[in-house]
XYZ file of C-alpha atoms in Angstrom:
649
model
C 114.544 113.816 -130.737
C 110.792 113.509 -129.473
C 111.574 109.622 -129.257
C 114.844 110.255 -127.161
C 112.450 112.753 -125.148
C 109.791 110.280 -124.573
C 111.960 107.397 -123.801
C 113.693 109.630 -120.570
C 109.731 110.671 -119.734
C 109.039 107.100 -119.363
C 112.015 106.062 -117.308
C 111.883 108.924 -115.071
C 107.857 107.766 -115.110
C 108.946 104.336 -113.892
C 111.526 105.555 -111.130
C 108.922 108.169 -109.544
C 106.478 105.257 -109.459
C 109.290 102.669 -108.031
C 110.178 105.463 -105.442
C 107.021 106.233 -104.783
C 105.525 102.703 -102.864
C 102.147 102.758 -104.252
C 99.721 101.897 -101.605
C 98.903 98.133 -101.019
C 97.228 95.994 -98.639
C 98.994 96.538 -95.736
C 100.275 93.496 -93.170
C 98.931 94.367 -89.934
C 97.454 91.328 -88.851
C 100.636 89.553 -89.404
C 102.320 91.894 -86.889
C 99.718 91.661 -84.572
C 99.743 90.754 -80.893
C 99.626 86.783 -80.972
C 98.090 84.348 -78.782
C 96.547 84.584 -75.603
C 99.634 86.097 -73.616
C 98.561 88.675 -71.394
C 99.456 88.642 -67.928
C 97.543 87.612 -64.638
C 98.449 86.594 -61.259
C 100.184 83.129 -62.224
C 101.702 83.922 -65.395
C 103.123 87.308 -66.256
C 103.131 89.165 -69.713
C 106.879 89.724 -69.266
C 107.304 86.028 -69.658
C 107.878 85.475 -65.323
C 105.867 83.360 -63.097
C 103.366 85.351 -62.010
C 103.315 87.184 -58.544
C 100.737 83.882 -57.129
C 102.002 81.601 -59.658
C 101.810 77.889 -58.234
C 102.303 74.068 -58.771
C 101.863 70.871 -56.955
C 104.379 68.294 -56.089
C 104.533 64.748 -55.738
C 107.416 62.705 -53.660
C 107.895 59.045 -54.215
C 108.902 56.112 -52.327
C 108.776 53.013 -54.368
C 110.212 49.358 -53.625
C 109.425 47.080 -56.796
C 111.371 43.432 -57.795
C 112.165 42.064 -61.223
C 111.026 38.866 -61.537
C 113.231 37.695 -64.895
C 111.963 34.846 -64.969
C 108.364 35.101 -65.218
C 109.370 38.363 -66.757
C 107.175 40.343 -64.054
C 107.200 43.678 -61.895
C 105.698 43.539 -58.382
C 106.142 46.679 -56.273
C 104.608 49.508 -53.621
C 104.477 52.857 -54.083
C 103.722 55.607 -51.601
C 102.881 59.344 -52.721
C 103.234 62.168 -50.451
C 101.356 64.942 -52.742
C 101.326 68.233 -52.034
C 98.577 70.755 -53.376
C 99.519 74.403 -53.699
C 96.316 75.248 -56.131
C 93.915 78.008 -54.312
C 91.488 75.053 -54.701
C 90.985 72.231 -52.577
C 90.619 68.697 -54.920
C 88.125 65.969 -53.922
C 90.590 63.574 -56.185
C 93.597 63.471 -57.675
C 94.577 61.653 -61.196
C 97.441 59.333 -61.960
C 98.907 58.226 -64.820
C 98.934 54.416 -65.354
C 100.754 54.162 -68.592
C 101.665 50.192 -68.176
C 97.784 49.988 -69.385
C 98.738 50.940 -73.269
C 100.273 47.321 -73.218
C 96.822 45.818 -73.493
C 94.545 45.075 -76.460
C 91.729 47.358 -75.626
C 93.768 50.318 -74.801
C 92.930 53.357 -77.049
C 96.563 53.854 -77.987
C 96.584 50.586 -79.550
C 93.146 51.039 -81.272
C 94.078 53.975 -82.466
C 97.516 52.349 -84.078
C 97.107 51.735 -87.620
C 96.702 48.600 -89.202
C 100.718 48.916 -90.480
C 102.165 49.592 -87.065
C 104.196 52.535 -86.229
C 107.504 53.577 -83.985
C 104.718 53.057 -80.989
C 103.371 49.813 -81.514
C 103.557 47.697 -78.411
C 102.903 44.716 -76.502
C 99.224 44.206 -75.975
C 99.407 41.049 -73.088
C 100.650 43.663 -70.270
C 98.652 46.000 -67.788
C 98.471 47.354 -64.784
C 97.145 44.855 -61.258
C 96.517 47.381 -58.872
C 95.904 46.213 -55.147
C 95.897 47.664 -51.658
C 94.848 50.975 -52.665
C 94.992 54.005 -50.160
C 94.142 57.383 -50.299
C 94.563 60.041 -46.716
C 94.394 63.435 -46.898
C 96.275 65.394 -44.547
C 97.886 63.624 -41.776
C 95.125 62.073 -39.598
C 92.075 61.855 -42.397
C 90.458 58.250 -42.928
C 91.593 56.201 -45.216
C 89.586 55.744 -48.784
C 90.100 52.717 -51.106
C 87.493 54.406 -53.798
C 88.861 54.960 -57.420
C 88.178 54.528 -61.233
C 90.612 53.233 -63.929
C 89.855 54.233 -67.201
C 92.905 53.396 -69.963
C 95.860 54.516 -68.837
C 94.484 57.040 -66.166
C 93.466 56.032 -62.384
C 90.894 58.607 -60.786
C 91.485 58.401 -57.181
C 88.909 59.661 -54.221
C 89.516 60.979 -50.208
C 87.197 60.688 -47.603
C 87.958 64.257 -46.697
C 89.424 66.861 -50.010
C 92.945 68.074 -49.820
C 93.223 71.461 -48.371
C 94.133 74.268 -50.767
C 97.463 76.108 -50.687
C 99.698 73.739 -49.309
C 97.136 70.803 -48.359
C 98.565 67.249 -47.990
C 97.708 63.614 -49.076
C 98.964 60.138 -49.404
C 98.352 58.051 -51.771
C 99.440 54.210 -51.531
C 99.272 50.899 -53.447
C 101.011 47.683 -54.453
C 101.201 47.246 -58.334
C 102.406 44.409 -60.571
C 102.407 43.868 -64.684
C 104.295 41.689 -66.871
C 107.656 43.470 -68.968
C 106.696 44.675 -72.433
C 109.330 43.327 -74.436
C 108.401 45.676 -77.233
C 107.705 48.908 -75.404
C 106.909 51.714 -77.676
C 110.619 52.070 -78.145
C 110.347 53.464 -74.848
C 110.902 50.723 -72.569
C 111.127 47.255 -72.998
C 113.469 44.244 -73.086
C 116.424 43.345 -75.433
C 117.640 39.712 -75.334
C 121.421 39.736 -76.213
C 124.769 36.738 -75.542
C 125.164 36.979 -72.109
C 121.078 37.229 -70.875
C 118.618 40.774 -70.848
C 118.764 43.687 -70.911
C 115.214 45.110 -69.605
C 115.506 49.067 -69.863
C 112.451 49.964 -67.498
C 110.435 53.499 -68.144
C 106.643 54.633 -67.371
C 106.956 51.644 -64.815
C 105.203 53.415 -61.320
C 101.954 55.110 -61.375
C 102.356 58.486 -61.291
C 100.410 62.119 -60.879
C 98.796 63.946 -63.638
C 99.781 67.278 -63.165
C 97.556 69.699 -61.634
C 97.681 73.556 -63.247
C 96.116 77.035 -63.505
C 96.056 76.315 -67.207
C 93.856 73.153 -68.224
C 93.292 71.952 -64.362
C 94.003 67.890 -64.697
C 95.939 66.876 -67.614
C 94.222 63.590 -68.497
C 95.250 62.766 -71.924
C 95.934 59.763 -72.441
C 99.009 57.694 -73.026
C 98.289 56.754 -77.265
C 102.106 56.943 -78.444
C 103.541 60.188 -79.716
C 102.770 62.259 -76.972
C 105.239 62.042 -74.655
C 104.561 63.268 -71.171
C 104.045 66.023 -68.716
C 104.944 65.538 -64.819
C 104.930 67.153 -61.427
C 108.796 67.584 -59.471
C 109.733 65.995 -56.408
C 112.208 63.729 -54.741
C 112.313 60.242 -55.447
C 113.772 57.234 -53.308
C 113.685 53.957 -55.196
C 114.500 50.700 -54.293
C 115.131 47.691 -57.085
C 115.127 44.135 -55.920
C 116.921 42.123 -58.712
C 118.748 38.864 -59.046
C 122.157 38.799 -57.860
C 123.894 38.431 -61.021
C 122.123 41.790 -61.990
C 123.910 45.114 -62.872
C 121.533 48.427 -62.167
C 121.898 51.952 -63.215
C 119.679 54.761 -62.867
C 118.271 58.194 -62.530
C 120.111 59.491 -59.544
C 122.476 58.266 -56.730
C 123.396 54.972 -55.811
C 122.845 55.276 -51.987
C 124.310 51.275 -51.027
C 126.861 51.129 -53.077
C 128.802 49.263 -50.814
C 126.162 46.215 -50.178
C 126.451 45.682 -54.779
C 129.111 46.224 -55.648
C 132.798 44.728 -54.649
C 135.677 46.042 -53.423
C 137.199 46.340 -56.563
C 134.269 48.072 -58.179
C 133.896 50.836 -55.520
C 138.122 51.274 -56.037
C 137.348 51.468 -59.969
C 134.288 53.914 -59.170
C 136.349 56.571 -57.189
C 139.219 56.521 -59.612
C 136.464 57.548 -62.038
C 134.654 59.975 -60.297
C 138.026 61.756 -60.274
C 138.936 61.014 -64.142
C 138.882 62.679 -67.461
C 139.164 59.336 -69.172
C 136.851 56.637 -69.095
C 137.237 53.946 -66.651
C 135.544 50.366 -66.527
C 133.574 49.469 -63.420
C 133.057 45.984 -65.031
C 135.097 45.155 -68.045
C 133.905 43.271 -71.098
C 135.991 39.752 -70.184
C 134.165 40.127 -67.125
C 130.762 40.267 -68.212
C 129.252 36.308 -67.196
C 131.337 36.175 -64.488
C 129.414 36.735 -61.204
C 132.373 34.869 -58.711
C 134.331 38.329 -59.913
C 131.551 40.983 -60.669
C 128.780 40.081 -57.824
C 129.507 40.519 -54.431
C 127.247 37.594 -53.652
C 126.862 34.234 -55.637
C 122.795 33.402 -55.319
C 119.457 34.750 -54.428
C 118.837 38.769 -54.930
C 120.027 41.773 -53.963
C 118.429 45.300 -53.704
C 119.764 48.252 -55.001
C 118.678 51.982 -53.698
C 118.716 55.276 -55.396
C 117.536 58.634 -54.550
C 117.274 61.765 -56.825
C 115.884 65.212 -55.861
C 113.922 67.684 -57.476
C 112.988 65.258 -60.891
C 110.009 64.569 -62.670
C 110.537 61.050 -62.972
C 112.935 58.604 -62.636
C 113.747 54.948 -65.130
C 116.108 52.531 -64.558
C 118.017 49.377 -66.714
C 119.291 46.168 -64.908
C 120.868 42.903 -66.698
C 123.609 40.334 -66.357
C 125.133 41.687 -69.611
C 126.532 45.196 -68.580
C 129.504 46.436 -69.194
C 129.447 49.239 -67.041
C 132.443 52.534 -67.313
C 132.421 56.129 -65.971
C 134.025 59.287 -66.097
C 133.747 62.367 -64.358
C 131.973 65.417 -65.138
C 132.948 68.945 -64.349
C 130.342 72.005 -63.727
C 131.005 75.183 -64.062
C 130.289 75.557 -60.598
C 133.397 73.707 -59.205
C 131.059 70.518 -58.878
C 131.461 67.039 -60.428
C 129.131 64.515 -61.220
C 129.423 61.247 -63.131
C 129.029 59.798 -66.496
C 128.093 56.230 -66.883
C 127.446 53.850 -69.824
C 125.906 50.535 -69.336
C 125.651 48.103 -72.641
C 126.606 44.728 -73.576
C 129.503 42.958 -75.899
C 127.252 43.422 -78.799
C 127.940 47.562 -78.466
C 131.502 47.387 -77.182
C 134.350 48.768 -79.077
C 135.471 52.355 -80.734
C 133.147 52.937 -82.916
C 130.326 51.772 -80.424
C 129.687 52.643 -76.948
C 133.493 52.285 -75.897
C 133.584 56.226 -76.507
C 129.827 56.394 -74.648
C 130.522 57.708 -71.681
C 133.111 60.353 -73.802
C 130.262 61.879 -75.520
C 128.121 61.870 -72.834
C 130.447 64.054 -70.469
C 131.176 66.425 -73.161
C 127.312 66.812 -73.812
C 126.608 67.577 -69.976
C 129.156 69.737 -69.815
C 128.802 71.586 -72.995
C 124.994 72.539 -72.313
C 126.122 73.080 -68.394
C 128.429 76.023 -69.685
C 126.335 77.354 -72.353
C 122.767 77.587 -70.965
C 122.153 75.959 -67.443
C 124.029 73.649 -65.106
C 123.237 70.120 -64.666
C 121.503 69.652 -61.621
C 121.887 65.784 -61.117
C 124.805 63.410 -59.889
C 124.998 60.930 -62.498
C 124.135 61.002 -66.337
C 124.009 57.159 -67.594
C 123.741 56.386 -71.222
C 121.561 52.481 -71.418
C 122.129 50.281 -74.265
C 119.301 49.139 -75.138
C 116.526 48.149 -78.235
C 114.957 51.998 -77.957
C 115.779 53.884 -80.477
C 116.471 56.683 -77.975
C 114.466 58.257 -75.197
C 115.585 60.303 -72.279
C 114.573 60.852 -68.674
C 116.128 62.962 -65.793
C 119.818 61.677 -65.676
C 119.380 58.587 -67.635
C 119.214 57.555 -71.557
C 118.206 54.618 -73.062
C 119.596 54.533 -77.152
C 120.228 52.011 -79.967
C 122.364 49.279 -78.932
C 123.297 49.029 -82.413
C 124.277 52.669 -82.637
C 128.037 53.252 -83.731
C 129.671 56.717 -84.464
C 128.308 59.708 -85.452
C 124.729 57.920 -84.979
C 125.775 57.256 -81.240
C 127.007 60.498 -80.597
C 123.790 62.063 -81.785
C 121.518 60.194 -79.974
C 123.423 60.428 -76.844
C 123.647 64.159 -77.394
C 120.366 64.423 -78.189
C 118.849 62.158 -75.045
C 121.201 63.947 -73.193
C 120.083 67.217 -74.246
C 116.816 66.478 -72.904
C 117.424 67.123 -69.139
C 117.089 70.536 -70.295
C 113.960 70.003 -72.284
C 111.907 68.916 -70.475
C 113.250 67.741 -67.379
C 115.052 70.981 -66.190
C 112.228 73.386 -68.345
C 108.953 70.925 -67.495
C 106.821 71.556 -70.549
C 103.836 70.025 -71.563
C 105.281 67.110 -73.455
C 101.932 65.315 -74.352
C 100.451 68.402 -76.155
C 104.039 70.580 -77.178
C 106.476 68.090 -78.457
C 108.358 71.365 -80.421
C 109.018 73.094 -76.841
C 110.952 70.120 -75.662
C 111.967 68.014 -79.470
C 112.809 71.321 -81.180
C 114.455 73.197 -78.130
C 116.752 70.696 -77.843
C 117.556 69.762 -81.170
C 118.630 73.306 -81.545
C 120.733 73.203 -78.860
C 122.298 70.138 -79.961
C 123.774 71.620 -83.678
C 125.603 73.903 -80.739
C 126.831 70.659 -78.927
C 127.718 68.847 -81.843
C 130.040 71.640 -83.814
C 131.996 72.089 -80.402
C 132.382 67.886 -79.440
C 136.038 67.036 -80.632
C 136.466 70.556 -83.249
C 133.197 69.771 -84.989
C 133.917 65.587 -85.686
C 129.917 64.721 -85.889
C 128.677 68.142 -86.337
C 125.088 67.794 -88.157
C 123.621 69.829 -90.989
C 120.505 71.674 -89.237
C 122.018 75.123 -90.361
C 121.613 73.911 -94.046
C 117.938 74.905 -93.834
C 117.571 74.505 -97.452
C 117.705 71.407 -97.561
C 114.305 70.821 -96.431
C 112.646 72.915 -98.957
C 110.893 69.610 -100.318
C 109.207 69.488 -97.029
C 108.158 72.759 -96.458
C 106.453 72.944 -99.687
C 104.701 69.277 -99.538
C 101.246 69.338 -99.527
C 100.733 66.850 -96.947
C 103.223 69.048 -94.767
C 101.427 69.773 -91.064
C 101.865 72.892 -88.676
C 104.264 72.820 -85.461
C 101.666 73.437 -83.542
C 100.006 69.569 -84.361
C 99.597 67.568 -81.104
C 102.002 64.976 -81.477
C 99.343 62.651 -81.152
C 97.407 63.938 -84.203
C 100.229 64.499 -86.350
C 100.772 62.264 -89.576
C 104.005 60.418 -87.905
C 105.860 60.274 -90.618
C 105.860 64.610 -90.437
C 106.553 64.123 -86.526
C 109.930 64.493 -87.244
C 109.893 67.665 -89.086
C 106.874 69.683 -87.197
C 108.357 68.190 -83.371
C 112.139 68.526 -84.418
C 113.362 69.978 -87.521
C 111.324 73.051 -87.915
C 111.380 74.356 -84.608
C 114.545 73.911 -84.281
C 115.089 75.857 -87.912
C 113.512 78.535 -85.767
C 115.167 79.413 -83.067
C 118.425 79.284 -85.046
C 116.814 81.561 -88.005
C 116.245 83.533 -84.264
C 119.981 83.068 -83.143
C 121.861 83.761 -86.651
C 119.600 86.264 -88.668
C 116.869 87.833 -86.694
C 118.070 88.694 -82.974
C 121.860 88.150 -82.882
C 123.920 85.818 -80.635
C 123.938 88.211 -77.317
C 120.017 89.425 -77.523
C 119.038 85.874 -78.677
C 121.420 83.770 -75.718
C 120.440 86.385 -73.033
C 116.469 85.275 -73.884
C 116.745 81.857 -74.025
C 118.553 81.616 -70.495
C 116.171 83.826 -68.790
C 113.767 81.429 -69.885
C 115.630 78.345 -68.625
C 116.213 80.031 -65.771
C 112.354 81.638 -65.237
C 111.099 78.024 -65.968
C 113.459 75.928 -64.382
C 111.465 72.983 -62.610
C 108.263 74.651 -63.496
C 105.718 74.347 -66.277
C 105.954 76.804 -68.811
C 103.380 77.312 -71.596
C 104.209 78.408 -75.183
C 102.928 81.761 -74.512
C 105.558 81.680 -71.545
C 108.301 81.150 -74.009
C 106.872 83.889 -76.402
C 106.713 86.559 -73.719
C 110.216 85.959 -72.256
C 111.836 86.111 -75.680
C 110.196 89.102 -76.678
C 110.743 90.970 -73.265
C 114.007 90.425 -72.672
C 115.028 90.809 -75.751
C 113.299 93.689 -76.785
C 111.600 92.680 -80.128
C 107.973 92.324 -81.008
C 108.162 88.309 -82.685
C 104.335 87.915 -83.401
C 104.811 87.670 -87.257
C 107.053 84.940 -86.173
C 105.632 82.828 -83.751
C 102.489 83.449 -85.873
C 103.621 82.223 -89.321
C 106.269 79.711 -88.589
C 105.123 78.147 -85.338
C 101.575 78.194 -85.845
C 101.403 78.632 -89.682
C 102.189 76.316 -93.215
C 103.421 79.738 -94.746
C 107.238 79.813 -96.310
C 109.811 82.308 -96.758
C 110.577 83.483 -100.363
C 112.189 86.905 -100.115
C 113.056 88.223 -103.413
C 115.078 91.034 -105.466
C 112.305 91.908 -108.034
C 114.946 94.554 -109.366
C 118.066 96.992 -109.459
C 118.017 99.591 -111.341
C 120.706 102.576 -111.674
C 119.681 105.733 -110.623
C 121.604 109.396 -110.243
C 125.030 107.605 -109.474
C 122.827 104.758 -106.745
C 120.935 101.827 -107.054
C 117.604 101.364 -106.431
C 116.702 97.343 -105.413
C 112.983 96.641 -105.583
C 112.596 93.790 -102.758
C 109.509 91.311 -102.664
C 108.114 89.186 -99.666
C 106.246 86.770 -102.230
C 105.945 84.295 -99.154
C 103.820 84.116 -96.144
C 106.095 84.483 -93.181
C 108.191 87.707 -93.572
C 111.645 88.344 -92.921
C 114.750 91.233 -92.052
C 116.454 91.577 -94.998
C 120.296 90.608 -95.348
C 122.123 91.671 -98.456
C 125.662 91.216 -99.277
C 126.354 93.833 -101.947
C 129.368 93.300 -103.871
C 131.356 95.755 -105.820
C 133.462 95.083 -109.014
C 136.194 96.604 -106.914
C 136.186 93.504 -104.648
C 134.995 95.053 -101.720
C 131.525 94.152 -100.488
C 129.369 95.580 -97.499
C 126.274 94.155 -95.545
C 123.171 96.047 -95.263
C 120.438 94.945 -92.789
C 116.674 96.222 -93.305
C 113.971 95.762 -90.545
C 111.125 93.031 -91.378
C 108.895 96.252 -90.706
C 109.492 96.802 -94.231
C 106.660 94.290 -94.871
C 104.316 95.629 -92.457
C 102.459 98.490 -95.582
C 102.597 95.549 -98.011
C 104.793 92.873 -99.300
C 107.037 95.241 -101.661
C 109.660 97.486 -100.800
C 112.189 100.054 -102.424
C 115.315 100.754 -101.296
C 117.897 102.999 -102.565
C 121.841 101.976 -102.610
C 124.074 104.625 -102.707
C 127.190 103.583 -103.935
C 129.571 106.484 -104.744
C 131.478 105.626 -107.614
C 131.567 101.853 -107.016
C 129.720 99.951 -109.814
C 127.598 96.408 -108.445
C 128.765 93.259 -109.443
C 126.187 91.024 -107.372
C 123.839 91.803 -104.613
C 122.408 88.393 -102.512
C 119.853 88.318 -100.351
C 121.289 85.801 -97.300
C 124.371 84.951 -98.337
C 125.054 82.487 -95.525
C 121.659 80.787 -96.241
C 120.428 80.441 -92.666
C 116.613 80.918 -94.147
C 114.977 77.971 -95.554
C 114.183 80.546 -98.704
C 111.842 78.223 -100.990
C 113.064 79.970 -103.948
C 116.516 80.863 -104.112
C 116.639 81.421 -107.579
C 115.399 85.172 -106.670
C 117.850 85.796 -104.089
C 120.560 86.826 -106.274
C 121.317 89.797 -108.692
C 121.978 89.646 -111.760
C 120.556 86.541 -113.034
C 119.107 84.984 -116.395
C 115.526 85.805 -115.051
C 116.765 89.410 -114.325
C 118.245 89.636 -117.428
C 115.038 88.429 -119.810
């Protein structure tokens, strides 16, 4: 009897202390305020531009000529740069990224020994002549300036007059083609002559900002770039047999392209189905593709309100187009250009289908495409994107086309629309839109290529490497071989762990299109994007941003526990990892009914255990799991679930 006596003493002992929640260290650091995000008079703490929030712009007027022979690029550029600062500038910076092709450039002494994705040519570079630099409309002319790597220091006779001062910057340029060009740019020699897919191939303005001032780093590989908006009008001087696409409108269509061709081109700007401009039996041909038989011919293109603009040209093109429909009542057009070597179904003959149903997926979900053509560029890149224009594998067939057309694609949202800093925050324009692209890809054709980034348990091994690096790496520090993971993968885990578990569709989709919107054509920082999601939709994410964004920590929520009590349950929860989490339990009942319950993450916030108390009625627990669907990359499921062998030792 006293044993029988004792043994009740010492369960009700353990439930009083269970019930209880003994005092622990408590979490508030974790929950926190993060980052420098309060507000000022450029950049509010609701996530807005700020009241006096400003940037500069930069239009362009370039003529250049492709000299395939000698492989060569001669052109002039003229800059009409506008500064909005409250400062007036004594010089402006441009970026001269052509100067990464040479052997003493720092991005190729700082390549390793191996190589990587960004090894390049070294026997190219930048010949700048003819420089001149005016500010405002009558001020004299100055030819003074300093080139240092990839960056081009240019100096007025007069400064430019703050908010709203003008300048002009001209010069004629000329370097020889990369043929291996970071898998950015480059050429690809293929049956029927070159393709030369032609990026970072003007100088161009550093942007200007109330954040760092000039953005000077340099072009080394990884980093990608960061860019001032404005209007571009381009002309391209190429031989005759030539084809050219690029970022924009053709404005001359009728002095390139024949009769025929302009009759094929309106039938597809009015077409679901893809249309050839120039068929495959009549790639070689120039009697039937060219509407004249020798010498050159120029083609012109214009394209408004862009960052920056590339462009591919060759003999080899086969060249279709369908259109694409807005959800506006507006159409634009999507292009493919690739040779023989790509044709067919399970290559780029269905190009131009994925790429309309990319633009207009992401046009109806978050923001509407703003420009008039979207052109997908065979070529030897392995896939990189600028406003209205692609350049991916030539070799790509299938569901490895369709992703990195949706993916290329997906970046005229991030960062072309949404102008991040590229150089320093690959994750706000890499992980944004690889997020948005698991969207893109379960809609295209019921789900046919749809990718895996919801099973987030799959990159457990990762997440728990050693060698594993934070989001927050500059891409040009990063170990490349994590690039992938800390610029793509993780972010993108994320915002949908923000999407599926923590927010909910309508709180989460309402966020991230006020921030598209807020940001559109503007330079948002990644306190921008932290503000606006937590303002509009109403939750304080600093554990979050904090510990997944800018921490190595993992998730391992646990059931430490369930133990019957008066009729209930009472499941003793753990957060044995380092970035907490709302719970999600499926409870299951031996009846075969089951019910959800949902508990705050501000469970954690006294200490990383918590108590809480099931009350079932008569229903006896089969199971309880801790996300069921498995959105969270949990690093330990084995303690998700109840009852299990380690429960039951």
């Amino acid at each position: 009897m006293r044993v029988l006596k004792l043994s009740v003493l010492m369960f009700l002992g353990v439930m009083t202390s269970l019930f209880a929640q003994q005092p622990q260290e408590n979490n508030q650091d974790l929950f926190e305020f993060f980052g420098d995000r309060s507000g000022n008079e450029y950049r509010s703490a609701s996530g807005k531009p700020g009241h006096n929030y400003w940037q500069n712009s930069a239009d362009y007027k370039i003529d250049v000529t492709l000299n395939e022979e000698d492989e060569m690029i001669t052109g002039k550029i003229t800059i009409d740069y506008v500064n909005n600062s409250p400062e007036k500038l004594e010089f402006v910076w441009l970026h001269l990224e052509q100067n990464r092709f040479t052997e003493t450039s720092r991005g190729t002494l700082t390549t390793p020994i191996q190589g990587n994705r960004y090894t390049g040519d070294m026997d190219g570079g930048y010949n700048i002549t003819n420089l001149k630099a005016v500010s405002g409309r009558r001020g004299n002319p100055s030819s003074e300036h300093i080139i240092n790597d990839t960056r081009m220091q240019v100096f007025f006779d007069e400064p430019i007059a703050a908010k709203g001062g003008t300048a002009t910057i001209s010069m004629n340029f000329e370097y020889k083609i990369p043929v291996k060009g970071m898998d950015r740019m480059g050429q690809l020699k293929v049956d029927d002559g070159t393709i030369f897919a032609m990026a970072q191939w003007y100088p161009k303005m550093v942007v200007f900002d109330d954040v760092r001032g000039w953005n000077t780093e340099p072009y080394l590989g990884a980093g990608e770039f960061y860019l001032e908006y404005g209007d571009f009008e381009y002309n391209v001087t190429v031989p005759y047999n030539h084809i050219v696409v690029g970022s924009g409108e053709l404005l001359n269509p009728k002095d390139v392209l024949t009769s025929e061709q302009l009759t094929r081109m309106d039938k597809a700007a009015n077409s679901d189905e893809t249309v050839h401009i120039i068929t495959a039996e009549e790639v070689g041909d120039p009697s039937i593709t060219r509407p004249k038989q020798s010498g050159n011919l120029t083609w012109k293109f214009k394209i408004e309100n862009a960052r920056d603009v590339a462009w591919g040209s060759s003999p080899a093109f086969i060249w279709d187009a369908a259109k694409i429909d807005l959800p506006s009542g507006k159409k634009a057009m999507a292009q493919s250009a690739y040779p023989k070597e790509s044709d067919g179904e399970d290559g780029y003959g269905r190009s131009t289908e994925y790429s309309k149903a990319s633009i207009e997926h992401y046009s109806n979900k978050w923001y509407e495409y703003p420009y008039p053509n979207a052109v997908n560029v065979a070529a030897d890149i392995g896939g990189m994107e600028y406003p209205g224009l692609n350049f991916c594998g030539y070799q790509s067939k299938n569901k490895s086309l369709w992703g990195v057309t949706d993916h290329e694609f997906g970046h005229n949202w991030f960062p072309m629309i949404v102008g991040s800093n590229e150089r320093l925050y690959a994750w706000m324009d890499e992980g944004f839109n690889t997020f948005i692209n698991f969207y893109s890809s379960e809609e295209f054709n019921d789900g046919e290529f749809a990718d895996d980034l919801d099973e987030t348990r799959s990159y457990v091994g990762w997440l728990t490497s050693e060698n594993r690096e934070k989001i927050a790496t500059y891409p040009d520090v990063a170990n490349t071989r994590n690039l992938g993971m800390i610029a793509y993968m993780k972010p993108a885990m994320g915002l949908l762990m923000l999407r599926e578990y923590i927010l909910g569709h309508e709180r989460f989709d309402n966020a991230f299109k006020a921030y598209i919107n807020r940001w559109a054509y503007k330079h948002p920082t990644p306190g921008d994007f932290f503000n606006t999601i937590e303002n509009v939709a109403g939750e304080s994410l600093s554990w979050f941003w904090k510990t997944w964004f800018y921490g190595n920590g993992n998730i391992d929520l646990a059931i430490d526990g369930v133990y019957p009590y008066q009729g209930s349950y009472l499941i003793v929860l753990a957060n044995k990892g380092e970035v907490p989490m709302p719970v999600k339990m499926k409870v299951t009942y031996k009846d075969g009914t089951d019910e959800m319950i949902d508990l705050p993450v501000e469970i954690w916030q006294r200490g990383n255990s918590w108590n809480h108390l099931l009350t079932s009625g008569s229903k006896e627990v089969e199971k309880i799991e801790i996300d069921p669907n498995k959105i969270l990359p949990d690093i330990n499921g084995s303690n998700d679930v109840w009852p299990n062998q380690y429960y039951e030792d």
